[in-house]
CSV table of C-alpha atoms and ligand atoms in Angstrom, one decimal:
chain,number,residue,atom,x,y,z
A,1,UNK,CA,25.2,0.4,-13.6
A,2,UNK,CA,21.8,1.8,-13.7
A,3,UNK,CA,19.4,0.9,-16.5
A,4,UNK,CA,15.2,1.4,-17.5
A,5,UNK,CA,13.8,-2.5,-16.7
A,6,UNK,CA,10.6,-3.9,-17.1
A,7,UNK,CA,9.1,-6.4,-15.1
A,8,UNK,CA,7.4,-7.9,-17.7
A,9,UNK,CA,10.4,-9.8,-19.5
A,10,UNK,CA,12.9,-9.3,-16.5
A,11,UNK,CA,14.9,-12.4,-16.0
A,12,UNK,CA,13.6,-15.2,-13.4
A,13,UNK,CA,17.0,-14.5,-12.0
A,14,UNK,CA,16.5,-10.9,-11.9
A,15,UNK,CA,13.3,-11.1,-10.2
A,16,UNK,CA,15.1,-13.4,-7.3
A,17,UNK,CA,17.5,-11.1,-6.9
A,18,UNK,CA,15.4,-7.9,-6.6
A,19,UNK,CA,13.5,-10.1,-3.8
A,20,UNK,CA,16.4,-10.8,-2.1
A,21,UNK,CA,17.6,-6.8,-2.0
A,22,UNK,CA,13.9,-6.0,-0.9
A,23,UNK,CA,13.9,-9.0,1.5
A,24,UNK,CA,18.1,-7.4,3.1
A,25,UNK,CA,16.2,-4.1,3.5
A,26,UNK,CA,14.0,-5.2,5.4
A,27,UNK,CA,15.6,-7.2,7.8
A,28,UNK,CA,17.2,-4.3,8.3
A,29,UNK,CA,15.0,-1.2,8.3
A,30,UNK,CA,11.6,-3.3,9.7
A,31,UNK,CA,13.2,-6.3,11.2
A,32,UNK,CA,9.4,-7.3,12.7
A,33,UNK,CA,8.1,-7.1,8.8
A,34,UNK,CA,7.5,-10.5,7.7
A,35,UNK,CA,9.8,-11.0,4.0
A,36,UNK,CA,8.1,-11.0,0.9
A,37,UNK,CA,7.6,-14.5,-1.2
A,38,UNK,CA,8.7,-14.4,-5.2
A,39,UNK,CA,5.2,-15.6,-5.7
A,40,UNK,CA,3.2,-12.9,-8.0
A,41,UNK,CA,6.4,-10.6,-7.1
A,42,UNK,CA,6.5,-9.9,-11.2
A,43,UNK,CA,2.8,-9.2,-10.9
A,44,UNK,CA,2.6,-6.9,-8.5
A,45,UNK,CA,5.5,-5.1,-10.1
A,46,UNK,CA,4.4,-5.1,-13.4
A,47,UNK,CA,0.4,-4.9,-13.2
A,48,UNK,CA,-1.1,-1.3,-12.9
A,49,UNK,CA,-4.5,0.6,-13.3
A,50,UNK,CA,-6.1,1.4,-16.4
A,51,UNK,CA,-4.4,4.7,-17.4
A,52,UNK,CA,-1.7,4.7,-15.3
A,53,UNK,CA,1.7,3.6,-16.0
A,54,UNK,CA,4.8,2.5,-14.1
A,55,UNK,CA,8.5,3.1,-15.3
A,56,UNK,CA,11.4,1.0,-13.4
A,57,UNK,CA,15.0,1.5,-13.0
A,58,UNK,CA,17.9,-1.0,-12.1
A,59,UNK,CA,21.4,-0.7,-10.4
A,60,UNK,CA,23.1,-3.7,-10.9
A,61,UNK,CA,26.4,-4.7,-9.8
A,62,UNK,CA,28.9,-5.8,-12.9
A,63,UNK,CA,28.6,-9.0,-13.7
A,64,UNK,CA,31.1,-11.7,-12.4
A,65,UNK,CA,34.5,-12.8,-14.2
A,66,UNK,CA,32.5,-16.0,-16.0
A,67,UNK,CA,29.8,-13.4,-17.7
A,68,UNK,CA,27.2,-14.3,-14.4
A,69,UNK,CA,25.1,-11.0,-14.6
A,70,UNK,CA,25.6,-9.1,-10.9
A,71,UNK,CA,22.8,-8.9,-7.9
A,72,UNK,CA,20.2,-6.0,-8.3
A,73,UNK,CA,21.3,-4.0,-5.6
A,74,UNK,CA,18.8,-1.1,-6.3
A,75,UNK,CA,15.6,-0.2,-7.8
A,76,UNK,CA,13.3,2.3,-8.1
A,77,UNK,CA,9.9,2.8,-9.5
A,78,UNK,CA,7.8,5.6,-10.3
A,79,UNK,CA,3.8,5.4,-10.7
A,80,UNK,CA,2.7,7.7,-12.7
A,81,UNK,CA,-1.3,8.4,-11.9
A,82,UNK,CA,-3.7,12.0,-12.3
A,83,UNK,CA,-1.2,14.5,-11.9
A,84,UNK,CA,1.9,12.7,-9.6
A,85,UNK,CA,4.3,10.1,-10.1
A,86,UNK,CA,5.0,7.7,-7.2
A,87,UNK,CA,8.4,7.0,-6.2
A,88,UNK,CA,9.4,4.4,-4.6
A,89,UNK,CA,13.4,3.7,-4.0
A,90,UNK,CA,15.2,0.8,-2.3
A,91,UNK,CA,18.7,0.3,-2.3
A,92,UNK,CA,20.5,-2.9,-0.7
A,93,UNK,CA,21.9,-2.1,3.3
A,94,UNK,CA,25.5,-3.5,2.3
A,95,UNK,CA,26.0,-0.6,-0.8
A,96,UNK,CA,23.8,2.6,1.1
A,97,UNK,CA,25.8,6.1,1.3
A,98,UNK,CA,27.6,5.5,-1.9
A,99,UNK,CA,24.9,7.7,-3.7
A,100,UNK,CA,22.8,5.2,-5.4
A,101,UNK,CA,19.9,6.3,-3.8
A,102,UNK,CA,20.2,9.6,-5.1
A,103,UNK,CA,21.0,8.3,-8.7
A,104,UNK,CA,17.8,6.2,-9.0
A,105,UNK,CA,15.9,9.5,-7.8
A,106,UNK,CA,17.4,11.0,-10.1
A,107,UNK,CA,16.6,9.0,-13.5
A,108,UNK,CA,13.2,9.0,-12.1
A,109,UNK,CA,13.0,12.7,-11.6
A,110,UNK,CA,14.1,13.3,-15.0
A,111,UNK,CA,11.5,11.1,-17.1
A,112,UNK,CA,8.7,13.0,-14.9
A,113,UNK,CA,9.7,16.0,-15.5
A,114,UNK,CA,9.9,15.2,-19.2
A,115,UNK,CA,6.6,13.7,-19.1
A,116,UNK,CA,5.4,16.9,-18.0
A,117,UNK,CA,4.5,15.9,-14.2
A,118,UNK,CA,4.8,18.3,-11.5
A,119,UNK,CA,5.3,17.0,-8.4
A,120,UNK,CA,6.7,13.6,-7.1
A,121,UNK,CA,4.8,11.8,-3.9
A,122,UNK,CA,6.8,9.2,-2.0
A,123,UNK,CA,5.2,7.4,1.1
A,124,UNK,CA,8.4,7.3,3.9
A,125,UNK,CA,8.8,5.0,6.9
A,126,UNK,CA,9.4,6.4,10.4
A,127,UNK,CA,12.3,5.3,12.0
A,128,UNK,CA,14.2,4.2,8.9
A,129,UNK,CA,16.9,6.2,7.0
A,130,UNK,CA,14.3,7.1,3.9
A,131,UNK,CA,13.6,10.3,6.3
A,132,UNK,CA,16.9,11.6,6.3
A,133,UNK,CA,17.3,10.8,3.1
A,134,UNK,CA,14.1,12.4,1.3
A,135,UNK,CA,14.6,15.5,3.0
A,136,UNK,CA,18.3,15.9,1.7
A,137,UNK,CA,16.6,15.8,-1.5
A,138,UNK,CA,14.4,18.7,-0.7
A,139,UNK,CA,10.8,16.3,0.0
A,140,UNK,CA,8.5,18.2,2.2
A,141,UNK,CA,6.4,16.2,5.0
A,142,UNK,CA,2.8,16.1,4.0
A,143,UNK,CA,1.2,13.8,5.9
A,144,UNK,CA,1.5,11.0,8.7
A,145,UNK,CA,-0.5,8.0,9.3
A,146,UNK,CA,-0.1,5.8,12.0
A,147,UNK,CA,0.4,2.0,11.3
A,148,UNK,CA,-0.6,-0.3,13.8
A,149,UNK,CA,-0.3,-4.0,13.6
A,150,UNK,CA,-3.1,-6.9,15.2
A,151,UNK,CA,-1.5,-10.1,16.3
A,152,UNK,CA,-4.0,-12.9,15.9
A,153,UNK,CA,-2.4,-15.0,18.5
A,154,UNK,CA,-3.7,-12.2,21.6
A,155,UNK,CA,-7.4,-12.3,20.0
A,156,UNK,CA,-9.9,-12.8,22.8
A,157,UNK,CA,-11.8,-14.6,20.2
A,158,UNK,CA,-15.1,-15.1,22.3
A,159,UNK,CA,-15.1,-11.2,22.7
A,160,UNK,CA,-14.9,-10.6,19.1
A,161,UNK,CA,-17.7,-13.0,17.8
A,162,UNK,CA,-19.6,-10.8,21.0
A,163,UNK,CA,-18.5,-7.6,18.8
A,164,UNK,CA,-19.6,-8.8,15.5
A,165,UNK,CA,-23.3,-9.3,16.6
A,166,UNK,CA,-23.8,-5.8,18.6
A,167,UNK,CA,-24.8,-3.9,15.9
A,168,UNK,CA,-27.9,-1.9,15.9
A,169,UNK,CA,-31.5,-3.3,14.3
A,170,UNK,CA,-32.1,-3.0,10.8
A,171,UNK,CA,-28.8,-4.0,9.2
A,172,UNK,CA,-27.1,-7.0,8.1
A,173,UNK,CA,-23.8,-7.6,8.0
A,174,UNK,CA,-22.5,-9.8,4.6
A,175,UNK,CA,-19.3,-11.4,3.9
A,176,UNK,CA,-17.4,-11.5,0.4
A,177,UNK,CA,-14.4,-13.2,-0.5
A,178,UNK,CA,-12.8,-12.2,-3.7
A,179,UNK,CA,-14.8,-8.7,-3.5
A,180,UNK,CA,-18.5,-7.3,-3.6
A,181,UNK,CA,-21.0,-8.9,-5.9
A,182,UNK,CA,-21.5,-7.4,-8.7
A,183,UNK,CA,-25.1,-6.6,-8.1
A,184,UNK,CA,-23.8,-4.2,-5.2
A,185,UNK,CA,-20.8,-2.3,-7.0
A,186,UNK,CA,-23.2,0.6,-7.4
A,187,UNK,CA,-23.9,0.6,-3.9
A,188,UNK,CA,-20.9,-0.3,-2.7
A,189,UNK,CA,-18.8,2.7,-4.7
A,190,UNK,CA,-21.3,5.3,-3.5
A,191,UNK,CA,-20.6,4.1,0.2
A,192,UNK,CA,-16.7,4.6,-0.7
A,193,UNK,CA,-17.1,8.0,-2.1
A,194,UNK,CA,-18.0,9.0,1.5
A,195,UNK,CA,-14.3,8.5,2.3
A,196,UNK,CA,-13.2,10.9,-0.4
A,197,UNK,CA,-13.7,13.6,2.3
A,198,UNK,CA,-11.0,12.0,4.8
A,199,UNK,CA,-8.8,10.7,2.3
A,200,UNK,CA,-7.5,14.5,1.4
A,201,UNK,CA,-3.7,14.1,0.9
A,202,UNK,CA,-3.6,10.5,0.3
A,203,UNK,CA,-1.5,9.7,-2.8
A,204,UNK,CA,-3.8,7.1,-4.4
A,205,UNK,CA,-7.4,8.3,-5.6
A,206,UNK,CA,-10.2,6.0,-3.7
A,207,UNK,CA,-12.5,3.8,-6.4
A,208,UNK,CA,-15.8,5.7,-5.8
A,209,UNK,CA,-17.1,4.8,-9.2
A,210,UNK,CA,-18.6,1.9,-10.4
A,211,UNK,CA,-16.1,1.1,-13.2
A,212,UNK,CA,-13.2,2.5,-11.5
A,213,UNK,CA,-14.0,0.3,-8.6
A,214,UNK,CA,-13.9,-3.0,-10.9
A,215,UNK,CA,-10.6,-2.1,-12.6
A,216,UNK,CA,-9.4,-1.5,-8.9
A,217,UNK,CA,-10.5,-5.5,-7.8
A,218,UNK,CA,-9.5,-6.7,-10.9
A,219,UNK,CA,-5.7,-4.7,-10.5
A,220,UNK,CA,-5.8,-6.3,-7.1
A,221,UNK,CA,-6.2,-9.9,-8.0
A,222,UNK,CA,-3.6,-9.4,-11.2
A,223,UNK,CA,-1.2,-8.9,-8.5
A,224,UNK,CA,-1.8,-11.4,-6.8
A,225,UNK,CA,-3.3,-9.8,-3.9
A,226,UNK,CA,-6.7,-11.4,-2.6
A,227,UNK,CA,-9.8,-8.8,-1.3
A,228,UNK,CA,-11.9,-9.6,0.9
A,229,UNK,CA,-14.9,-7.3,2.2
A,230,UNK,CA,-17.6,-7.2,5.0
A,231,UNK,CA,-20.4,-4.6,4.5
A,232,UNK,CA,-23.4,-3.5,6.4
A,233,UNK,CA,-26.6,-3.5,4.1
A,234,UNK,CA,-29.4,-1.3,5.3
A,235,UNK,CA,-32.2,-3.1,5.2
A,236,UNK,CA,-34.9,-0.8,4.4
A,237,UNK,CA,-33.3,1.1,1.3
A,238,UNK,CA,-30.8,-1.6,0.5
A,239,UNK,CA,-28.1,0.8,0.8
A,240,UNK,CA,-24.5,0.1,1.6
A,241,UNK,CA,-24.2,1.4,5.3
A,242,UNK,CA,-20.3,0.7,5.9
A,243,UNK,CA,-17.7,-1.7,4.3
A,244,UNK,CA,-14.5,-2.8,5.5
A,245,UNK,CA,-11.5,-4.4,3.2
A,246,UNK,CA,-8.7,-6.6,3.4
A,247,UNK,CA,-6.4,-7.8,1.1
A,248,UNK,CA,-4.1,-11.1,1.9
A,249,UNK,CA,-0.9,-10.3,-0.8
A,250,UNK,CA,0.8,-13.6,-2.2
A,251,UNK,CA,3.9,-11.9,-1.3
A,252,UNK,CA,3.5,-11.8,2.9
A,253,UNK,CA,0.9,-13.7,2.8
A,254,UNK,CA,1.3,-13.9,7.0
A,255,UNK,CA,0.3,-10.2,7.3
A,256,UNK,CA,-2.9,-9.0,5.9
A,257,UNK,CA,-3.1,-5.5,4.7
A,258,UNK,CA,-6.5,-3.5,6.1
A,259,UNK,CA,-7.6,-1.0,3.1
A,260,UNK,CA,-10.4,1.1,3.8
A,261,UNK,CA,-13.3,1.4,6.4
A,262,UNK,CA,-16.2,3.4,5.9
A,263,UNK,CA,-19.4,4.0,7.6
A,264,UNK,CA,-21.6,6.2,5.7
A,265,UNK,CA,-22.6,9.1,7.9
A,266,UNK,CA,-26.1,8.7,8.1
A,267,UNK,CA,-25.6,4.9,9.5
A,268,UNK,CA,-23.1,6.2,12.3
A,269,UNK,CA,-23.9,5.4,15.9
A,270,UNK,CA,-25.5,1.9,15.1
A,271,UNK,CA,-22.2,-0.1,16.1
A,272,UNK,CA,-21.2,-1.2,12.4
A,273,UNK,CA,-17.9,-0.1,12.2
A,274,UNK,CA,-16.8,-2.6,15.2
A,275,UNK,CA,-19.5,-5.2,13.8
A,276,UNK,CA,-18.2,-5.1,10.7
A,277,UNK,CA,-14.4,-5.3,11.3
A,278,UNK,CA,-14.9,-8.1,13.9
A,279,UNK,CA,-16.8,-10.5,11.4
A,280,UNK,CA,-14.0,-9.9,9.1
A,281,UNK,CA,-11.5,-11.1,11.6
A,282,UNK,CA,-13.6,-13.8,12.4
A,283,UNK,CA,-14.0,-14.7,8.5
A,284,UNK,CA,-10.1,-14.7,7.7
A,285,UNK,CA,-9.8,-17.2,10.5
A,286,UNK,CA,-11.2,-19.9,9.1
A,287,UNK,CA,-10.5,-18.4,5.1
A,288,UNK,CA,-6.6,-17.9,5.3
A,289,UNK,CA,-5.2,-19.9,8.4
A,290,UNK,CA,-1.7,-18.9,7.9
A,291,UNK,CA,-2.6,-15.1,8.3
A,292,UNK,CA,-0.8,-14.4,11.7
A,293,UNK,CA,-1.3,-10.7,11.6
A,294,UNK,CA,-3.4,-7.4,9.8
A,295,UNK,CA,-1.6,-4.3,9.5
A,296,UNK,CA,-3.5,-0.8,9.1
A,297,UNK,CA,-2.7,2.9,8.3
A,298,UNK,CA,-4.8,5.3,9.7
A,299,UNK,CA,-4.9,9.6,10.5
A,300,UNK,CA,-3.8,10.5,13.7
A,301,UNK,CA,-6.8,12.6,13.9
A,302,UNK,CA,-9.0,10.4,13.3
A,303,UNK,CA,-10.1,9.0,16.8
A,304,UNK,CA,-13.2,6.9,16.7
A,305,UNK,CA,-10.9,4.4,14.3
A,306,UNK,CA,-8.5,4.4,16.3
A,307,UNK,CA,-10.6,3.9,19.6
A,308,UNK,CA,-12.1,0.8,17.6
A,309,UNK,CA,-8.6,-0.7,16.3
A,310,UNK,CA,-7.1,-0.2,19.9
A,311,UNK,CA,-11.0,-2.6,21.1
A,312,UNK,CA,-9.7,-5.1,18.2
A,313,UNK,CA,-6.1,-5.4,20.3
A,314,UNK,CA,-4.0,-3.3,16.9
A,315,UNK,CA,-1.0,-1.9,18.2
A,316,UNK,CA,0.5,1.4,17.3
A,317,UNK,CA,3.9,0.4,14.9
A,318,UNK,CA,5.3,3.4,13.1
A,319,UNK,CA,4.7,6.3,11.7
A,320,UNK,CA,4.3,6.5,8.1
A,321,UNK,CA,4.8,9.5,6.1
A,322,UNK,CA,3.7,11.2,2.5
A,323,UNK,CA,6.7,13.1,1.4
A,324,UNK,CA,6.7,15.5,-1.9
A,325,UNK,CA,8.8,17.6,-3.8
A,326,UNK,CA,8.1,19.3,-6.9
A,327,UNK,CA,9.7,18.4,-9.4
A,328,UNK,CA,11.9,21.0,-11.9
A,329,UNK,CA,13.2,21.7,-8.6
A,330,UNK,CA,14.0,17.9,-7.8
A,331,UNK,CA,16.1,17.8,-10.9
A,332,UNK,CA,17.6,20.8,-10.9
A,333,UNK,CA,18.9,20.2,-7.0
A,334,UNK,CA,20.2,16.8,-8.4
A,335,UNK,CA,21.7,17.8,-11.4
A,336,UNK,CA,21.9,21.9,-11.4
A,337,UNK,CA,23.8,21.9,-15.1
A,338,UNK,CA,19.9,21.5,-16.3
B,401,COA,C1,16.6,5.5,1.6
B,401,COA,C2,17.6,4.8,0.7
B,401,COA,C3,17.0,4.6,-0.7
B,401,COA,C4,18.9,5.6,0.6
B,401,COA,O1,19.8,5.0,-0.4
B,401,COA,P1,21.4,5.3,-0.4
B,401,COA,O2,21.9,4.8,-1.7
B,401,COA,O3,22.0,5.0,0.9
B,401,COA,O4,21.3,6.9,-0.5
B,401,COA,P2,22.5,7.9,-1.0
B,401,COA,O5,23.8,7.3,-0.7
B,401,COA,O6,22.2,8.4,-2.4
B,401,COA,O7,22.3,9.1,0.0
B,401,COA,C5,21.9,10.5,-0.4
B,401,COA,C6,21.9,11.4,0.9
B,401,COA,O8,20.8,11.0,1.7
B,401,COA,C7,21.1,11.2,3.1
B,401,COA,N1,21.1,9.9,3.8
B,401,COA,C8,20.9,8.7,3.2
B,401,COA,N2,20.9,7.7,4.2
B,401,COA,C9,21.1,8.4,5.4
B,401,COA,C10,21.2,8.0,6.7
B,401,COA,N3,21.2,6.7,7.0
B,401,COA,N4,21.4,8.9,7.7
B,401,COA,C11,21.5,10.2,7.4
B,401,COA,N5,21.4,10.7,6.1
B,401,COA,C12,21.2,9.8,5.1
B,401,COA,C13,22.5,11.8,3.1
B,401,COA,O9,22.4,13.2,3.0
B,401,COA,C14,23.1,11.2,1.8
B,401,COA,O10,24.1,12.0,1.3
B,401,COA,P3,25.7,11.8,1.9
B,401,COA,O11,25.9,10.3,1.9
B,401,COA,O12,26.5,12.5,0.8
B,401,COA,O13,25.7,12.4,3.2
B,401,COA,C15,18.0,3.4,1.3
B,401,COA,O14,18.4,3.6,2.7
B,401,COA,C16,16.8,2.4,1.3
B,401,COA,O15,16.7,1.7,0.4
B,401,COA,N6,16.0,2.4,2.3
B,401,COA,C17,14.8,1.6,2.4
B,401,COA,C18,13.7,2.3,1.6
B,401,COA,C19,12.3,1.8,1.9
B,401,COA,O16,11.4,2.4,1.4
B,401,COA,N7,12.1,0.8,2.8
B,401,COA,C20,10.7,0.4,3.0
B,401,COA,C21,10.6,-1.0,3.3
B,401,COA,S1,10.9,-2.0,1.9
């Protein structure tokens, strides 16, 4: 049975089960992913933006012969944000190929289309059957990222503390847990519309202004996911030179997620972009001992980051794709009596 469900007054027992179909999936599609924790799972399902809006779905097996509701063996979710909704779709390993996955696609398609959305964005693991199954739908590959994971049990931690101090004369280098200071927002969201530029075909807009860049922290922490940023000041005009961000979710709170990195283009060639990410390293040591690893996404064009992550000891993981599909089409492939 699939129904609409909303995180907000979902059952405690609902919420354990979803974790335990997301927690199946991926033992089984990304085996060397750590599982997710229930703590601040409702959160980070339920919390969004200002402006945007998410819409869930359920399929839930029939409930047992003494009334005990059934497991959530599927789910799917759609963002909707600026002109695309967001899909994301997981169905538990032991039902897959009985078409659930396409029936949860399908009551999302439908209330985008009637909200008058055109297109549907979906970000698609490598190596996992979400390829084959997005492009049986018709989803068209937009763009791959590369995900590569650090392990901080091979850190040559005497060479990193050497990184973090070899950057050029003039700067200083500043640590904030929690996120930047609210005397810097200004500076700091100018510094991360830079990345506007390389960030074409990403599905989520970056926070390059000031208030859009506090709603983003404050989204963060709601779900339960901690930021944490290192930035290069220049010292002579105050300016952000580069800032780098990490967020430690509740959920795996073993593998730290690396968001962006930006050095503004006038300040590149001074060394802050190693500098900068090795401090944070550094920093998360002593902040959030249990973190074992850091996972980050990057363009497989975009060399120089990956030149530093490879320094750092990141290895490459999977590929990671942006799928999309527009959606009339969507709907009318899934349901062609519309
Ligand atoms: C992708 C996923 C949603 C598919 O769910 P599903 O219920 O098995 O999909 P359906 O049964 O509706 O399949 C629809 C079509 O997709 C294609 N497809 C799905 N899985 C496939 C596979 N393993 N190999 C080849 N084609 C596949 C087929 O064309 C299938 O139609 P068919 O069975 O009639 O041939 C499911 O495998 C899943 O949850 N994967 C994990 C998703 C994820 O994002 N993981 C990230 C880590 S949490």
């Amino acid at each position: 049975m699939v129904r609409e469900w909303d995180p907000r007054n979902a059952s405690s027992a609902e919420i354990a089960s979803l974790l335990e179909t997301l927690n199946a999936i991926l033992a089984t599609d990304l085996p060397q992913d750590p599982p997710w924790r229930e703590t601040c799972l409702r959160e980070y399902l339920a919390e969004v933006m200002p402006g945007e809006r998410r819409i869930s779905w359920v399929a839930q097996a029939e409930p047992a012969a003494d009334g005990t509701p059934g497991p959530i063996l599927g789910h799917v979710h759609v963002l909707l944000l600026g002109s695309i909704g967001v899909l994301e779709v997981l169905v538990h390993p032991s039902v897959r190929r009985r078409g659930i996955g396409r029936d949860l696609v399908l009551r999302a398609a439908r209330r985008v289309y009637q909200e008058g959305f055109e297109s549907i964005g979906v970000e698609v693991v490598g190596g996992t059957p979400a390829i084959a199954f997005y492009e049986s739908l018709g989803f068209a590959r937009e763009y791959v990222e590369t995900r590569s994971v650090l392990d901080l049990n091979e850190v040559d931690w005497a060479e990193l503390a050497q990184m973090s101090t070899g950057l050029g004369t003039g700067y200083h280098v500043q640590f904030h847990p929690g996120g930047p200071p609210d005397e810097l927002i200004e500076a700091y969201a100018r510094a991360k519309a830079e990345i506007r530029d390389v960030e074409d075909g990403e599905l989520r807009p970056s926070s390059y202004d000031p208030q859009r860049l506090r709603d983003s922290l404050d989204c963060l922490h709601r779900r339960g996911m901690k930021p944490y940023i290192v930035l290069a000041l220049h010292e002579q005009t105050g300016e952000v030179a580069g800032l780098t961000e990490v967020v430690v979710p509740a959920q795996h709170p073993t593998r730290a997620d690396q968001y962006d990195t930006i050095v503004v283009q006038d300040h590149q060639g001074y060394g802050i972009d190693r500098a900068i990410k090795a401090r944070m390293l550094l920093e998360l040591r002593s902040a959030e001992p249990q973190l074992e690893e850091v996972q980050t996404w990057n363009a497989q064009a975009n060399e120089a980051m990956l030149k530093v992550n490879a320094e750092l000891g990141y290895r490459p993981d999977r590929e990671w794709c942006e799928y999309s599909v527009d959606v009339a089409e969507l709907v009318h492939r899934l349901d062609p009596t519309r």
